Each structure stands twice: as structure tokens, then as C-alpha cells.
Amino acid sequence: MAGNGLHRCFPDLNNMFDVNRIEFFEQVETPFYFYDMDLLRSTVEKVAALSAEYGITVHYAVKANVERRILEYISSMGFGADCVSGNEVMHACSCRFPAEKIVFAGVGKSDREIAEAIKAGVGMFNCESLQEIFVVNAMAGRFGKRVNVSIRVNPGVDAHTHRYITTGTYENKFGISDHEFSAAVEMIKRCGNIDFAGLHFHIGSQITDVEEVFALECARANEIVDWFEGQGLKVDNVNLGGGLGVDYEDPDGNPVADFATWFRVVSGGIHRREGRKIHIEPGRSMVAQCASLISRVLFVKTGETKNFLILDAGMNDLIRPALYGAFHKIENISAILRPNLPQSQVYDVVGPVCESSDVWGAGRLLPLSVRGDLMAIRSTGAYGQVMSSRYNLRDFAPAVYSDDMHGAHLRTEYFDNLNN
Ligand code: LLP
């Protein structure tokens, strides 16, 4: 183990990578996603404690990471699930989330997905359009079931985040907005197979102005809740969605997101009353920091104006930098173990995929790096593995769990057959 002595020899050793882990990685085929299960557990335990303290119900947003091991652990801690497709609903059920703790959102649910979710007995549909309410009601009638329906509202609140992950402004496709509220109320009152359960909001992701943005969301939610109650619909469930940001710049400084502020703001911000439940749906903040995409330097290339480090992980493994220009910290973890820390160099760190956007980071200052060095792309537990593709017919990068380090477990059940 990396005890104090080793920490003195290798001042760059950090929380995620000790000597044991790096030596283990040397024997594993790259690229792969490394999951630090201890960090996952401390993050999830923190959320469980706050959920109990504030009486706020948590549904993990399955879209962030669908690895069975991770979902089974999260469900075992008593959380519910937020799903946005029929397959996510089925997968969550198979990972032991009780159906009644599953909320089903999504702006475009197909008839088949609606039917399957009704049959599975999900706890609540978050409906995003008038037509969807109509179809859910009709389908519930066909199956002779009653279904709980919440309305996903577009609150017109700007989350101050990347425009691709902003969801609560009037320019976004999500939710039902003010001018249709009256029509929604009428429709719900006319639908005989659904029970109105409450309101659902989600204004965006990677929100870092936690205090300010979530207070705004709560203030707007209160207005809308009061309006619906004024129309005679009891709002027993107020779901504020997810969105808590994580620290991509300094994952070791802030391995656990600022859940304490989020819970405090939400708990104090929403008008509470007897029988009203508050829900949140964290995705990224639960799982982002516990994983790193581990890759190897294939080649070091000196261009006309730049030095390139070409890694064996590409944008098909993690699309966030190419898609959103997202920043992920990159570390040369082999260099940590070199006894005399070598000089530094500025590199453009790139992947092997035939696209110019396949860049991990331009102009990154790193230790002098050589072919074969192990590189860690940090904070990749959320929207990483789950958004990967087989572009260029590359294999899916498998998951490796810290709990299995005594014997490499190199293929995930979920993606296993997809590589064939
Ligand atoms: N609830 C709903 C209805 C959502 O649409 C989302 C995320 C969440 C909860 C979870 O939000 P979180 O706590 O993870 O911020 N692929 C993008 C993020 C897309 C988020 C989509 N919705 C990325 O890589 O940044």
C-alpha cells in the first residue's frame, strides 16, 4: 500500500491512484474504466444520510451510469430510480430497484415504452406533453390499471450551464410550459385512469451556482405548485430533478459534490406541508468522480507547432470533450512512479479516432511522457461509459472495479455481447 513513506517519495500520489493500483493497471489491457468503489460508497452514503436528515426522496438518474454493479449497490441503499426510456426502466427493475420507486420521465416515450412501464408498475410517469397524458391515460385504461402522473413543467429558469445540458428554459423541448397549464389541468380532470401525483422540474446539469440556481428553481416551483393547487389539483409530490455539478478541475480536492448545500437549499426552498414529498434525481453527482478512463500513450509525436500524445482511448469511449468541449483532468499516472520526477512538457492529448474533434485536452502541461505511459482521464463515471459507441468499430472499454483488483474482471455484463 502507498503508506506515508511512499507518499513522501512520490509527492504526486493522490487519492485515487496508489502504487498498488498503478502496478495493477500495468497488467490490464487498456483502455478501461476504473471504478473506485470506496469513493462511490462514501458518496452514496453521504447522499443517504442527507436524504434521511432532510426527509427528501432520492431517485438516482440511471442515465448517468448503467453498470449493473453500480446500480445494484445504489438500489441496495434504498434509493429510487429516474428513468428516461423503457430499457432503463427494465434495467433498473433487473438491478433491484422496486418498480414503485421508479419515476419515468422523457420527452418522447413510445407506445411500447409506455405499455411496458405500466405493466412493470412504475411509481410515476412524469408526462412532458398534453398528448402524452392522453396516451398514458388511454393505455392505462386498456390494461385496467390506474397510473400516477406528474406533470413535467418547463419553469423558464436558466441553470447557467452549457447550452446542451440546459433543460429548463423556454427554448428547450422539455416539459409543459405556462400557456398549456390550464389545458393540462382540464385534461387531467377528464382522464379517468390516472391519478395526479404532482409536479416535476429539471432545469439542467452540471450546475455549479448551487445556492443561487437551485433557490431560483425552488422559488419558481413554489409559484407553479400554488397555481396548480389553486386549480384544485393537490400537489403531493414536488420533484426538482437533478443537476448538482462536480469539480472536474480538481477531483482530488473535491471528490464528493456539495450535496449538503443542495439538500439545504431544496429543503428550505420548497414550501412543505403535511403529506407533501420532495424528490430529487441526482445522476452525475453520484457517480462522476468515482471513475477514471485509463488509457496508454500509443505514440508521442512532434508536430510542426505542437507535441501530441496519442492515446489508445478515443471519443468513442468518452464523448464529452468532443460533444460539449467538456474539460476532464488528465494525469500521467506512470510518471508518478518515476523516482526522479521528470521535466514537464506541453502536449495536445488526443485519441486515435479519425475525427479532428477527438481531442482529450489541448495545451496540457504534463510530465515528460513516453510511449506506454498510463494516463488517467478523471471524473468519467457519469455520462462516460454509457455514452460510448463503437465508432471506427472500436471495442467498448470495459469496467474494472477496485473491489476486484485481486483478480482482473475485465468485461462488463452490460456491454459484453455488444462487442461481438
Ligand atoms: N432528471 C432528469 C429529468 C434529467 O434529464 C437528468 C439529466 C437528470 C435528472 C440528472 O441530472 P444530473 O444530476 O446528472 O445533472 N450527457 C450530459 C448530461 C445530460 C443530462 C441529461 N439529463 C453530460 O455529459 O454532461
Tab-separated table of C-alpha atoms and ligand atoms in Angstrom:
chain	number	residue	atom	x	y	z
A	1	MET	CA	0.000	0.000	0.000
A	2	ALA	CA	1.040	3.590	-0.507
A	3	GLY	CA	1.788	4.453	3.100
A	4	ASN	CA	3.290	7.697	4.314
A	5	GLY	CA	6.774	6.704	3.192
A	6	LEU	CA	5.641	6.239	-0.365
A	7	HIS	CA	3.737	9.481	-0.290
A	8	ARG	CA	7.000	11.226	0.587
A	9	CYS	CA	8.809	9.564	-2.350
A	10	PHE	CA	6.025	10.298	-4.810
A	11	PRO	CA	4.564	13.660	-3.919
A	12	ASP	CA	2.005	13.455	-6.756
A	13	LEU	CA	0.280	10.364	-5.387
A	14	ASN	CA	-3.356	11.266	-4.972
A	15	ASN	CA	-6.490	9.745	-3.528
A	16	MET	CA	-7.370	7.610	-6.492
A	17	PHE	CA	-4.051	6.126	-7.553
A	18	ASP	CA	-1.677	4.465	-5.166
A	19	VAL	CA	1.293	2.315	-6.122
A	20	ASN	CA	-0.732	-0.888	-5.908
A	21	ARG	CA	-3.336	0.375	-8.276
A	22	ILE	CA	-0.857	1.669	-10.815
A	23	GLU	CA	1.045	-1.604	-10.766
A	24	PHE	CA	-2.224	-3.461	-11.230
A	25	PHE	CA	-3.168	-1.231	-14.173
A	26	GLU	CA	0.142	-2.131	-15.831
A	27	GLN	CA	-1.211	-5.651	-16.309
A	28	VAL	CA	-4.589	-4.728	-17.730
A	29	GLU	CA	-5.346	-4.138	-21.375
A	30	THR	CA	-6.249	-0.504	-21.977
A	31	PRO	CA	-8.446	1.463	-22.351
A	32	PHE	CA	-10.772	0.646	-19.474
A	33	TYR	CA	-12.960	2.463	-16.980
A	34	PHE	CA	-11.626	2.124	-13.472
A	35	TYR	CA	-14.274	2.436	-10.744
A	36	ASP	CA	-13.119	3.322	-7.253
A	37	MET	CA	-15.882	1.595	-5.314
A	38	ASP	CA	-14.771	3.083	-1.986
A	39	LEU	CA	-15.331	6.565	-3.363
A	40	LEU	CA	-18.679	5.504	-4.811
A	41	ARG	CA	-19.706	4.149	-1.421
A	42	SER	CA	-18.675	7.243	0.509
A	43	THR	CA	-20.546	9.442	-1.993
A	44	VAL	CA	-23.707	7.365	-1.910
A	45	GLU	CA	-23.589	7.065	1.888
A	46	LYS	CA	-23.372	10.852	2.140
A	47	VAL	CA	-26.492	11.205	-0.025
A	48	ALA	CA	-28.317	8.550	2.011
A	49	ALA	CA	-27.520	10.380	5.246
A	50	LEU	CA	-28.735	13.747	3.895
A	51	SER	CA	-31.840	12.141	2.415
A	52	ALA	CA	-32.741	10.805	5.871
A	53	GLU	CA	-31.827	14.056	7.636
A	54	TYR	CA	-33.953	16.283	5.381
A	55	GLY	CA	-36.714	13.808	4.500
A	56	ILE	CA	-36.053	14.164	0.763
A	57	THR	CA	-36.616	11.174	-1.521
A	58	VAL	CA	-33.758	10.439	-3.911
A	59	HIS	CA	-34.116	8.798	-7.317
A	60	TYR	CA	-30.761	8.052	-8.924
A	61	ALA	CA	-30.778	9.224	-12.570
A	62	VAL	CA	-29.920	5.941	-14.267
A	63	LYS	CA	-28.842	7.648	-17.497
A	64	ALA	CA	-25.579	8.769	-15.863
A	65	ASN	CA	-24.227	5.233	-15.485
A	66	VAL	CA	-25.952	1.909	-16.066
A	67	GLU	CA	-23.284	-0.518	-14.855
A	68	ARG	CA	-25.051	-3.349	-13.039
A	69	ARG	CA	-22.639	-3.392	-10.086
A	70	ILE	CA	-23.192	0.310	-9.519
A	71	LEU	CA	-26.960	0.171	-9.875
A	72	GLU	CA	-27.282	-2.831	-7.605
A	73	TYR	CA	-25.278	-1.045	-4.958
A	74	ILE	CA	-27.345	2.147	-5.267
A	75	SER	CA	-30.640	0.240	-5.153
A	76	SER	CA	-29.413	-1.692	-2.113
A	77	MET	CA	-29.062	1.651	-0.312
A	78	GLY	CA	-32.798	2.224	-0.641
A	79	PHE	CA	-32.825	4.809	-3.424
A	80	GLY	CA	-35.351	5.005	-6.228
A	81	ALA	CA	-34.511	5.406	-9.920
A	82	ASP	CA	-35.212	8.081	-12.502
A	83	CYS	CA	-35.510	6.504	-15.954
A	84	VAL	CA	-35.952	8.030	-19.394
A	85	SER	CA	-36.546	5.005	-21.609
A	86	GLY	CA	-38.327	1.688	-21.473
A	87	ASN	CA	-34.997	-0.098	-21.461
A	88	GLU	CA	-33.814	1.977	-18.500
A	89	VAL	CA	-36.996	1.017	-16.643
A	90	MET	CA	-36.401	-2.694	-17.360
A	91	HIS	CA	-32.714	-2.430	-16.491
A	92	ALA	CA	-33.482	-0.612	-13.217
A	93	CYS	CA	-36.002	-3.323	-12.292
A	94	SER	CA	-33.448	-6.020	-13.042
A	95	CYS	CA	-30.937	-4.185	-10.815
A	96	ARG	CA	-33.463	-4.476	-7.972
A	97	PHE	CA	-34.937	-1.006	-7.879
A	98	PRO	CA	-38.522	-1.669	-6.748
A	99	ALA	CA	-40.887	-0.639	-9.577
A	100	GLU	CA	-42.870	1.653	-7.282
A	101	LYS	CA	-39.693	3.652	-6.615
A	102	ILE	CA	-39.104	4.254	-10.345
A	103	VAL	CA	-40.134	7.541	-11.934
A	104	PHE	CA	-40.368	7.548	-15.714
A	105	ALA	CA	-39.584	10.840	-17.469
A	106	GLY	CA	-38.637	11.547	-21.081
A	107	VAL	CA	-39.994	13.877	-23.697
A	108	GLY	CA	-40.710	11.166	-26.268
A	109	LYS	CA	-41.970	7.906	-24.816
A	110	SER	CA	-43.088	5.408	-27.456
A	111	ASP	CA	-46.358	3.491	-27.079
A	112	ARG	CA	-44.381	0.336	-26.407
A	113	GLU	CA	-42.328	2.034	-23.687
A	114	ILE	CA	-45.466	3.413	-22.042
A	115	ALA	CA	-47.142	-0.003	-22.142
A	116	GLU	CA	-44.103	-1.771	-20.686
A	117	ALA	CA	-43.696	0.757	-17.901
A	118	ILE	CA	-47.392	0.479	-16.965
A	119	LYS	CA	-47.113	-3.308	-16.912
A	120	ALA	CA	-43.941	-3.099	-14.810
A	121	GLY	CA	-45.871	-0.924	-12.343
A	122	VAL	CA	-43.591	2.142	-12.232
A	123	GLY	CA	-44.363	4.513	-9.390
A	124	MET	CA	-44.933	7.575	-11.501
A	125	PHE	CA	-44.944	8.875	-15.036
A	126	ASN	CA	-43.535	12.365	-15.494
A	127	CYS	CA	-45.508	13.486	-18.543
A	128	GLU	CA	-43.995	16.110	-20.788
A	129	SER	CA	-46.865	16.959	-23.159
A	130	LEU	CA	-50.661	17.013	-23.265
A	131	GLN	CA	-50.689	14.251	-25.856
A	132	GLU	CA	-48.566	12.075	-23.608
A	133	ILE	CA	-51.050	12.458	-20.712
A	134	PHE	CA	-53.808	11.428	-23.108
A	135	VAL	CA	-51.925	8.353	-24.349
A	136	VAL	CA	-50.868	7.240	-20.837
A	137	ASN	CA	-54.488	7.509	-19.704
A	138	ALA	CA	-55.727	5.520	-22.691
A	139	MET	CA	-53.085	2.852	-22.263
A	140	ALA	CA	-53.774	2.563	-18.521
A	141	GLY	CA	-57.457	2.023	-19.386
A	142	ARG	CA	-56.549	-0.696	-21.856
A	143	PHE	CA	-54.591	-2.565	-19.158
A	144	GLY	CA	-57.227	-1.919	-16.499
A	145	LYS	CA	-54.711	-0.068	-14.308
A	146	ARG	CA	-54.535	3.293	-12.567
A	147	VAL	CA	-51.345	5.244	-13.147
A	148	ASN	CA	-49.786	8.078	-11.132
A	149	VAL	CA	-48.959	11.041	-13.354
A	150	SER	CA	-46.871	14.086	-12.549
A	151	ILE	CA	-46.517	16.948	-14.958
A	152	ARG	CA	-43.007	17.816	-16.049
A	153	VAL	CA	-43.031	21.584	-16.087
A	154	ASN	CA	-40.779	23.829	-18.101
A	155	PRO	CA	-40.235	26.532	-15.477
A	156	GLY	CA	-38.358	29.012	-17.664
A	157	VAL	CA	-35.322	29.039	-15.343
A	158	ASP	CA	-31.772	29.327	-16.693
A	159	ALA	CA	-29.361	26.903	-14.988
A	160	HIS	CA	-26.240	28.896	-16.039
A	161	THR	CA	-24.628	25.831	-17.602
A	162	HIS	CA	-23.684	24.533	-21.056
A	163	ARG	CA	-26.483	25.144	-23.543
A	164	TYR	CA	-26.653	21.443	-24.492
A	165	ILE	CA	-27.389	20.479	-20.885
A	166	THR	CA	-29.771	23.354	-20.096
A	167	THR	CA	-33.289	21.972	-19.994
A	168	GLY	CA	-35.498	24.448	-18.160
A	169	THR	CA	-35.701	27.487	-20.448
A	170	TYR	CA	-38.497	28.170	-22.909
A	171	GLU	CA	-36.139	27.382	-25.810
A	172	ASN	CA	-35.854	23.777	-24.592
A	173	LYS	CA	-38.075	20.918	-25.708
A	174	PHE	CA	-38.649	19.598	-22.186
A	175	GLY	CA	-41.783	19.872	-20.081
A	176	ILE	CA	-45.096	21.676	-20.384
A	177	SER	CA	-44.933	25.456	-20.223
A	178	ASP	CA	-47.244	28.105	-18.776
A	179	HIS	CA	-49.523	28.601	-21.742
A	180	GLU	CA	-50.602	24.946	-21.588
A	181	PHE	CA	-51.056	24.652	-17.809
A	182	SER	CA	-54.833	25.273	-17.941
A	183	ALA	CA	-55.280	22.751	-20.729
A	184	ALA	CA	-53.193	20.221	-18.754
A	185	VAL	CA	-55.405	20.686	-15.685
A	186	GLU	CA	-58.532	20.180	-17.793
A	187	MET	CA	-57.118	17.075	-19.392
A	188	ILE	CA	-56.088	15.546	-16.063
A	189	LYS	CA	-59.543	16.170	-14.621
A	190	ARG	CA	-61.123	14.426	-17.605
A	191	CYS	CA	-58.795	11.395	-17.601
A	192	GLY	CA	-60.358	8.572	-15.616
A	193	ASN	CA	-57.402	6.203	-15.388
A	194	ILE	CA	-54.749	8.474	-13.956
A	195	ASP	CA	-54.173	9.980	-10.540
A	196	PHE	CA	-52.498	13.367	-10.479
A	197	ALA	CA	-49.420	12.978	-8.299
A	198	GLY	CA	-47.524	16.246	-8.546
A	199	LEU	CA	-45.039	18.325	-10.490
A	200	HIS	CA	-41.616	17.558	-11.878
A	201	PHE	CA	-38.844	20.009	-12.745
A	202	HIS	CA	-35.304	19.578	-14.038
A	203	ILE	CA	-33.548	22.702	-15.222
A	204	GLY	CA	-30.150	21.413	-16.304
A	205	SER	CA	-26.997	19.594	-15.412
A	206	GLN	CA	-23.525	20.424	-14.045
A	207	ILE	CA	-24.929	23.343	-12.033
A	208	THR	CA	-22.177	24.969	-10.024
A	209	ASP	CA	-24.003	28.090	-8.749
A	210	VAL	CA	-25.694	25.692	-6.346
A	211	GLU	CA	-27.099	28.185	-3.858
A	212	GLU	CA	-28.361	30.677	-6.428
A	213	VAL	CA	-29.708	28.431	-9.195
A	214	PHE	CA	-31.500	25.892	-7.005
A	215	ALA	CA	-33.021	28.689	-4.897
A	216	LEU	CA	-34.412	30.173	-8.137
A	217	GLU	CA	-35.737	26.768	-9.192
A	218	CYS	CA	-37.472	26.345	-5.809
A	219	ALA	CA	-38.992	29.836	-5.908
A	220	ARG	CA	-40.412	29.223	-9.364
A	221	ALA	CA	-41.572	25.712	-8.371
A	222	ASN	CA	-43.482	27.167	-5.383
A	223	GLU	CA	-45.335	29.618	-7.644
A	224	ILE	CA	-46.306	26.839	-10.042
A	225	VAL	CA	-47.273	24.430	-7.253
A	226	ASP	CA	-49.527	27.110	-5.737
A	227	TRP	CA	-51.112	27.767	-9.121
A	228	PHE	CA	-51.945	24.072	-9.646
A	229	GLU	CA	-53.338	23.763	-6.127
A	230	GLY	CA	-55.453	26.839	-6.846
A	231	GLN	CA	-56.983	24.853	-9.709
A	232	GLY	CA	-57.980	22.093	-7.325
A	233	LEU	CA	-55.131	19.629	-8.029
A	234	LYS	CA	-53.278	18.565	-4.898
A	235	VAL	CA	-49.532	18.628	-5.419
A	236	ASP	CA	-48.329	15.877	-3.108
A	237	ASN	CA	-45.015	15.344	-4.888
A	238	VAL	CA	-42.567	18.039	-5.899
A	239	ASN	CA	-39.660	16.592	-7.869
A	240	LEU	CA	-36.824	19.037	-8.519
A	241	GLY	CA	-34.779	16.814	-10.837
A	242	GLY	CA	-31.009	16.557	-10.741
A	243	GLY	CA	-28.243	18.873	-11.835
A	244	LEU	CA	-25.733	19.190	-8.999
A	245	GLY	CA	-22.313	19.871	-10.527
A	246	VAL	CA	-18.996	18.214	-9.735
A	247	ASP	CA	-15.450	19.600	-9.715
A	248	TYR	CA	-13.857	18.463	-12.979
A	249	GLU	CA	-10.796	20.695	-12.400
A	250	ASP	CA	-9.897	19.291	-9.004
A	251	PRO	CA	-11.375	15.815	-8.482
A	252	ASP	CA	-8.999	15.046	-5.619
A	253	GLY	CA	-9.712	18.326	-3.834
A	254	ASN	CA	-13.475	17.790	-4.136
A	255	PRO	CA	-14.158	14.081	-4.596
A	256	VAL	CA	-17.698	14.423	-3.193
A	257	ALA	CA	-20.032	17.062	-4.623
A	258	ASP	CA	-21.625	19.754	-2.485
A	259	PHE	CA	-24.694	17.700	-1.568
A	260	ALA	CA	-25.001	19.468	1.788
A	261	THR	CA	-25.738	22.831	0.154
A	262	TRP	CA	-28.114	21.291	-2.401
A	263	PHE	CA	-30.209	19.482	0.243
A	264	ARG	CA	-30.271	22.561	2.474
A	265	VAL	CA	-31.374	24.885	-0.345
A	266	VAL	CA	-34.043	22.490	-1.618
A	267	SER	CA	-35.339	21.638	1.825
A	268	GLY	CA	-35.585	25.278	2.862
A	269	GLY	CA	-36.750	26.453	-0.551
A	270	ILE	CA	-39.843	24.345	-1.207
A	271	HIS	CA	-42.965	25.074	0.780
A	272	ARG	CA	-43.515	21.946	2.807
A	273	ARG	CA	-46.814	20.734	4.162
A	274	GLU	CA	-48.313	17.588	5.629
A	275	GLY	CA	-48.332	14.814	3.042
A	276	ARG	CA	-46.080	16.558	0.507
A	277	LYS	CA	-42.959	14.680	-0.551
A	278	ILE	CA	-39.910	16.331	-2.058
A	279	HIS	CA	-37.852	14.367	-4.579
A	280	ILE	CA	-34.522	14.923	-6.299
A	281	GLU	CA	-32.803	12.996	-9.096
A	282	PRO	CA	-29.011	13.188	-8.893
A	283	GLY	CA	-27.096	11.444	-11.663
A	284	ARG	CA	-23.692	12.984	-12.299
A	285	SER	CA	-23.000	13.942	-8.691
A	286	MET	CA	-23.493	10.338	-7.512
A	287	VAL	CA	-21.087	8.672	-9.924
A	288	ALA	CA	-18.844	11.107	-11.832
A	289	GLN	CA	-15.840	11.240	-9.528
A	290	CYS	CA	-15.578	7.530	-8.784
A	291	ALA	CA	-14.261	6.606	-12.245
A	292	SER	CA	-11.283	7.354	-14.447
A	293	LEU	CA	-10.807	6.264	-18.012
A	294	ILE	CA	-7.398	4.584	-18.008
A	295	SER	CA	-5.501	4.702	-21.254
A	296	ARG	CA	-1.999	4.254	-22.577
A	297	VAL	CA	0.199	6.520	-24.648
A	298	LEU	CA	0.488	4.832	-28.032
A	299	PHE	CA	2.773	7.368	-29.651
A	300	VAL	CA	4.481	10.638	-28.896
A	301	LYS	CA	4.576	12.810	-31.987
A	302	THR	CA	6.280	16.114	-32.536
A	303	GLY	CA	4.263	18.180	-34.978
A	304	GLU	CA	5.262	21.494	-36.642
A	305	THR	CA	3.971	23.561	-33.763
A	306	LYS	CA	2.832	21.073	-31.176
A	307	ASN	CA	3.677	17.917	-29.317
A	308	PHE	CA	0.999	15.271	-29.473
A	309	LEU	CA	0.349	12.446	-27.063
A	310	ILE	CA	-1.749	9.903	-28.914
A	311	LEU	CA	-3.735	7.734	-26.507
A	312	ASP	CA	-5.473	4.437	-27.074
A	313	ALA	CA	-8.757	5.862	-25.712
A	314	GLY	CA	-10.839	7.922	-28.072
A	315	MET	CA	-14.010	9.945	-28.358
A	316	ASN	CA	-15.984	6.740	-28.852
A	317	ASP	CA	-15.053	5.806	-25.266
A	318	LEU	CA	-15.952	9.192	-23.789
A	319	ILE	CA	-17.677	11.717	-25.997
A	320	ARG	CA	-17.993	14.625	-23.551
A	321	PRO	CA	-14.926	16.625	-24.687
A	322	ALA	CA	-15.823	16.251	-28.379
A	323	LEU	CA	-19.546	16.871	-27.868
A	324	TYR	CA	-19.590	19.662	-25.288
A	325	GLY	CA	-15.984	20.838	-25.208
A	326	ALA	CA	-16.043	19.426	-21.673
A	327	PHE	CA	-12.901	19.612	-19.529
A	328	HIS	CA	-11.541	16.446	-17.904
A	329	LYS	CA	-8.357	16.458	-15.878
A	330	ILE	CA	-5.655	14.293	-17.484
A	331	GLU	CA	-2.843	12.742	-15.487
A	332	ASN	CA	0.186	10.729	-16.461
A	333	ILE	CA	-0.004	8.173	-13.671
A	334	SER	CA	3.070	6.205	-14.747
A	335	ALA	CA	5.150	9.332	-14.281
A	336	ILE	CA	4.026	9.436	-10.653
A	337	LEU	CA	6.128	6.350	-10.037
A	338	ARG	CA	9.297	7.580	-11.716
A	339	PRO	CA	11.721	8.198	-8.903
A	340	ASN	CA	13.155	11.444	-10.191
A	341	LEU	CA	10.194	13.432	-11.334
A	342	PRO	CA	10.944	14.306	-14.941
A	343	GLN	CA	10.643	17.680	-16.566
A	344	SER	CA	7.305	18.866	-17.897
A	345	GLN	CA	6.125	19.465	-21.408
A	346	VAL	CA	3.027	20.967	-23.035
A	347	TYR	CA	1.044	18.456	-25.103
A	348	ASP	CA	-2.113	18.206	-27.094
A	349	VAL	CA	-3.524	14.947	-25.790
A	350	VAL	CA	-5.563	13.231	-28.490
A	351	GLY	CA	-7.308	9.959	-29.273
A	352	PRO	CA	-6.955	7.557	-32.195
A	353	VAL	CA	-10.342	8.162	-33.828
A	354	CYS	CA	-10.434	9.618	-37.332
A	355	GLU	CA	-12.017	12.935	-36.326
A	356	SER	CA	-10.249	16.184	-35.546
A	357	SER	CA	-12.542	16.662	-32.558
A	358	ASP	CA	-11.049	13.559	-30.924
A	359	VAL	CA	-9.003	15.671	-28.513
A	360	TRP	CA	-8.753	14.995	-24.770
A	361	GLY	CA	-7.128	18.306	-23.995
A	362	ALA	CA	-5.122	20.898	-25.911
A	363	GLY	CA	-2.072	22.546	-24.405
A	364	ARG	CA	-1.926	20.398	-21.262
A	365	LEU	CA	1.177	20.656	-19.100
A	366	LEU	CA	2.222	17.118	-18.163
A	367	PRO	CA	5.341	15.317	-17.015
A	368	LEU	CA	7.574	14.291	-19.903
A	369	SER	CA	5.647	11.328	-21.286
A	370	VAL	CA	6.752	8.276	-23.223
A	371	ARG	CA	5.159	5.505	-25.243
A	372	GLY	CA	3.437	3.055	-22.906
A	373	ASP	CA	2.738	5.526	-20.087
A	374	LEU	CA	-0.590	5.080	-18.346
A	375	MET	CA	-2.864	8.094	-18.479
A	376	ALA	CA	-5.948	8.739	-16.362
A	377	ILE	CA	-8.807	10.831	-17.690
A	378	ARG	CA	-10.560	11.796	-14.497
A	379	SER	CA	-14.180	12.270	-13.421
A	380	THR	CA	-15.588	9.930	-16.032
A	381	GLY	CA	-18.110	7.924	-14.020
A	382	ALA	CA	-21.085	9.932	-15.286
A	383	TYR	CA	-22.093	10.087	-18.944
A	384	GLY	CA	-18.881	8.251	-19.824
A	385	GLN	CA	-19.203	4.538	-20.418
A	386	VAL	CA	-22.909	4.879	-21.032
A	387	MET	CA	-22.452	7.311	-23.924
A	388	SER	CA	-19.721	5.304	-25.594
A	389	SER	CA	-20.084	3.900	-29.086
A	390	ARG	CA	-18.300	1.527	-31.411
A	391	TYR	CA	-17.392	4.233	-33.930
A	392	ASN	CA	-14.448	3.117	-36.104
A	393	LEU	CA	-15.511	-0.374	-34.956
A	394	ARG	CA	-13.505	0.085	-31.814
A	395	ASP	CA	-14.274	-2.158	-28.849
A	396	PHE	CA	-16.180	-0.852	-25.848
A	397	ALA	CA	-13.827	-0.051	-22.984
A	398	PRO	CA	-14.751	-2.437	-20.168
A	399	ALA	CA	-15.223	-1.634	-16.495
A	400	VAL	CA	-12.659	-2.614	-13.875
A	401	TYR	CA	-13.708	-2.318	-10.242
A	402	SER	CA	-11.376	-1.557	-7.361
A	403	ASP	CA	-13.127	-4.315	-5.393
A	404	ASP	CA	-11.834	-6.880	-7.917
A	405	MET	CA	-8.224	-5.828	-8.013
A	406	HIS	CA	-7.045	-9.173	-6.695
A	407	GLY	CA	-8.180	-10.743	-9.980
A	408	ALA	CA	-8.998	-8.680	-13.022
A	409	HIS	CA	-12.648	-8.715	-14.016
A	410	LEU	CA	-12.396	-7.327	-17.462
A	411	ARG	CA	-15.768	-7.425	-19.136
A	412	THR	CA	-18.965	-5.777	-18.008
A	413	GLU	CA	-22.111	-7.830	-18.216
A	414	TYR	CA	-23.967	-4.948	-19.755
A	415	PHE	CA	-21.734	-4.349	-22.754
A	416	ASP	CA	-20.406	-7.877	-23.119
A	417	ASN	CA	-22.431	-9.060	-26.050
A	418	LEU	CA	-22.368	-5.672	-27.764
A	419	ASN	CA	-18.702	-6.064	-28.648
A	420	ASN	CA	-19.407	-9.237	-30.587
B	1	LLP	N1	-33.544	14.192	-14.123
B	1	LLP	C1	-33.789	14.452	-15.420
B	1	LLP	C2	-35.176	14.571	-15.858
B	1	LLP	C3	-32.721	14.612	-16.320
B	1	LLP	O1	-32.987	14.878	-17.598
B	1	LLP	C4	-31.393	14.486	-15.867
B	1	LLP	C5	-30.262	14.628	-16.784
B	1	LLP	C6	-31.188	14.191	-14.504
B	1	LLP	C7	-32.273	14.064	-13.657
B	1	LLP	C8	-29.808	14.007	-13.921
B	1	LLP	O2	-29.078	15.173	-13.980
B	1	LLP	P1	-27.617	15.236	-13.320
B	1	LLP	O3	-27.769	15.110	-11.818
B	1	LLP	O4	-26.822	14.136	-13.862
B	1	LLP	O5	-27.104	16.566	-13.718
B	1	LLP	N2	-24.706	13.966	-21.103
B	1	LLP	C9	-24.597	15.242	-20.432
B	1	LLP	C10	-25.588	15.390	-19.304
B	1	LLP	C11	-27.030	15.212	-19.744
B	1	LLP	C12	-28.015	15.295	-18.590
B	1	LLP	C13	-29.376	14.902	-19.040
B	1	LLP	N3	-30.366	14.903	-18.024
B	1	LLP	C14	-23.162	15.410	-19.959
B	1	LLP	O6	-22.334	14.552	-20.250
B	1	LLP	O7	-22.831	16.408	-19.348
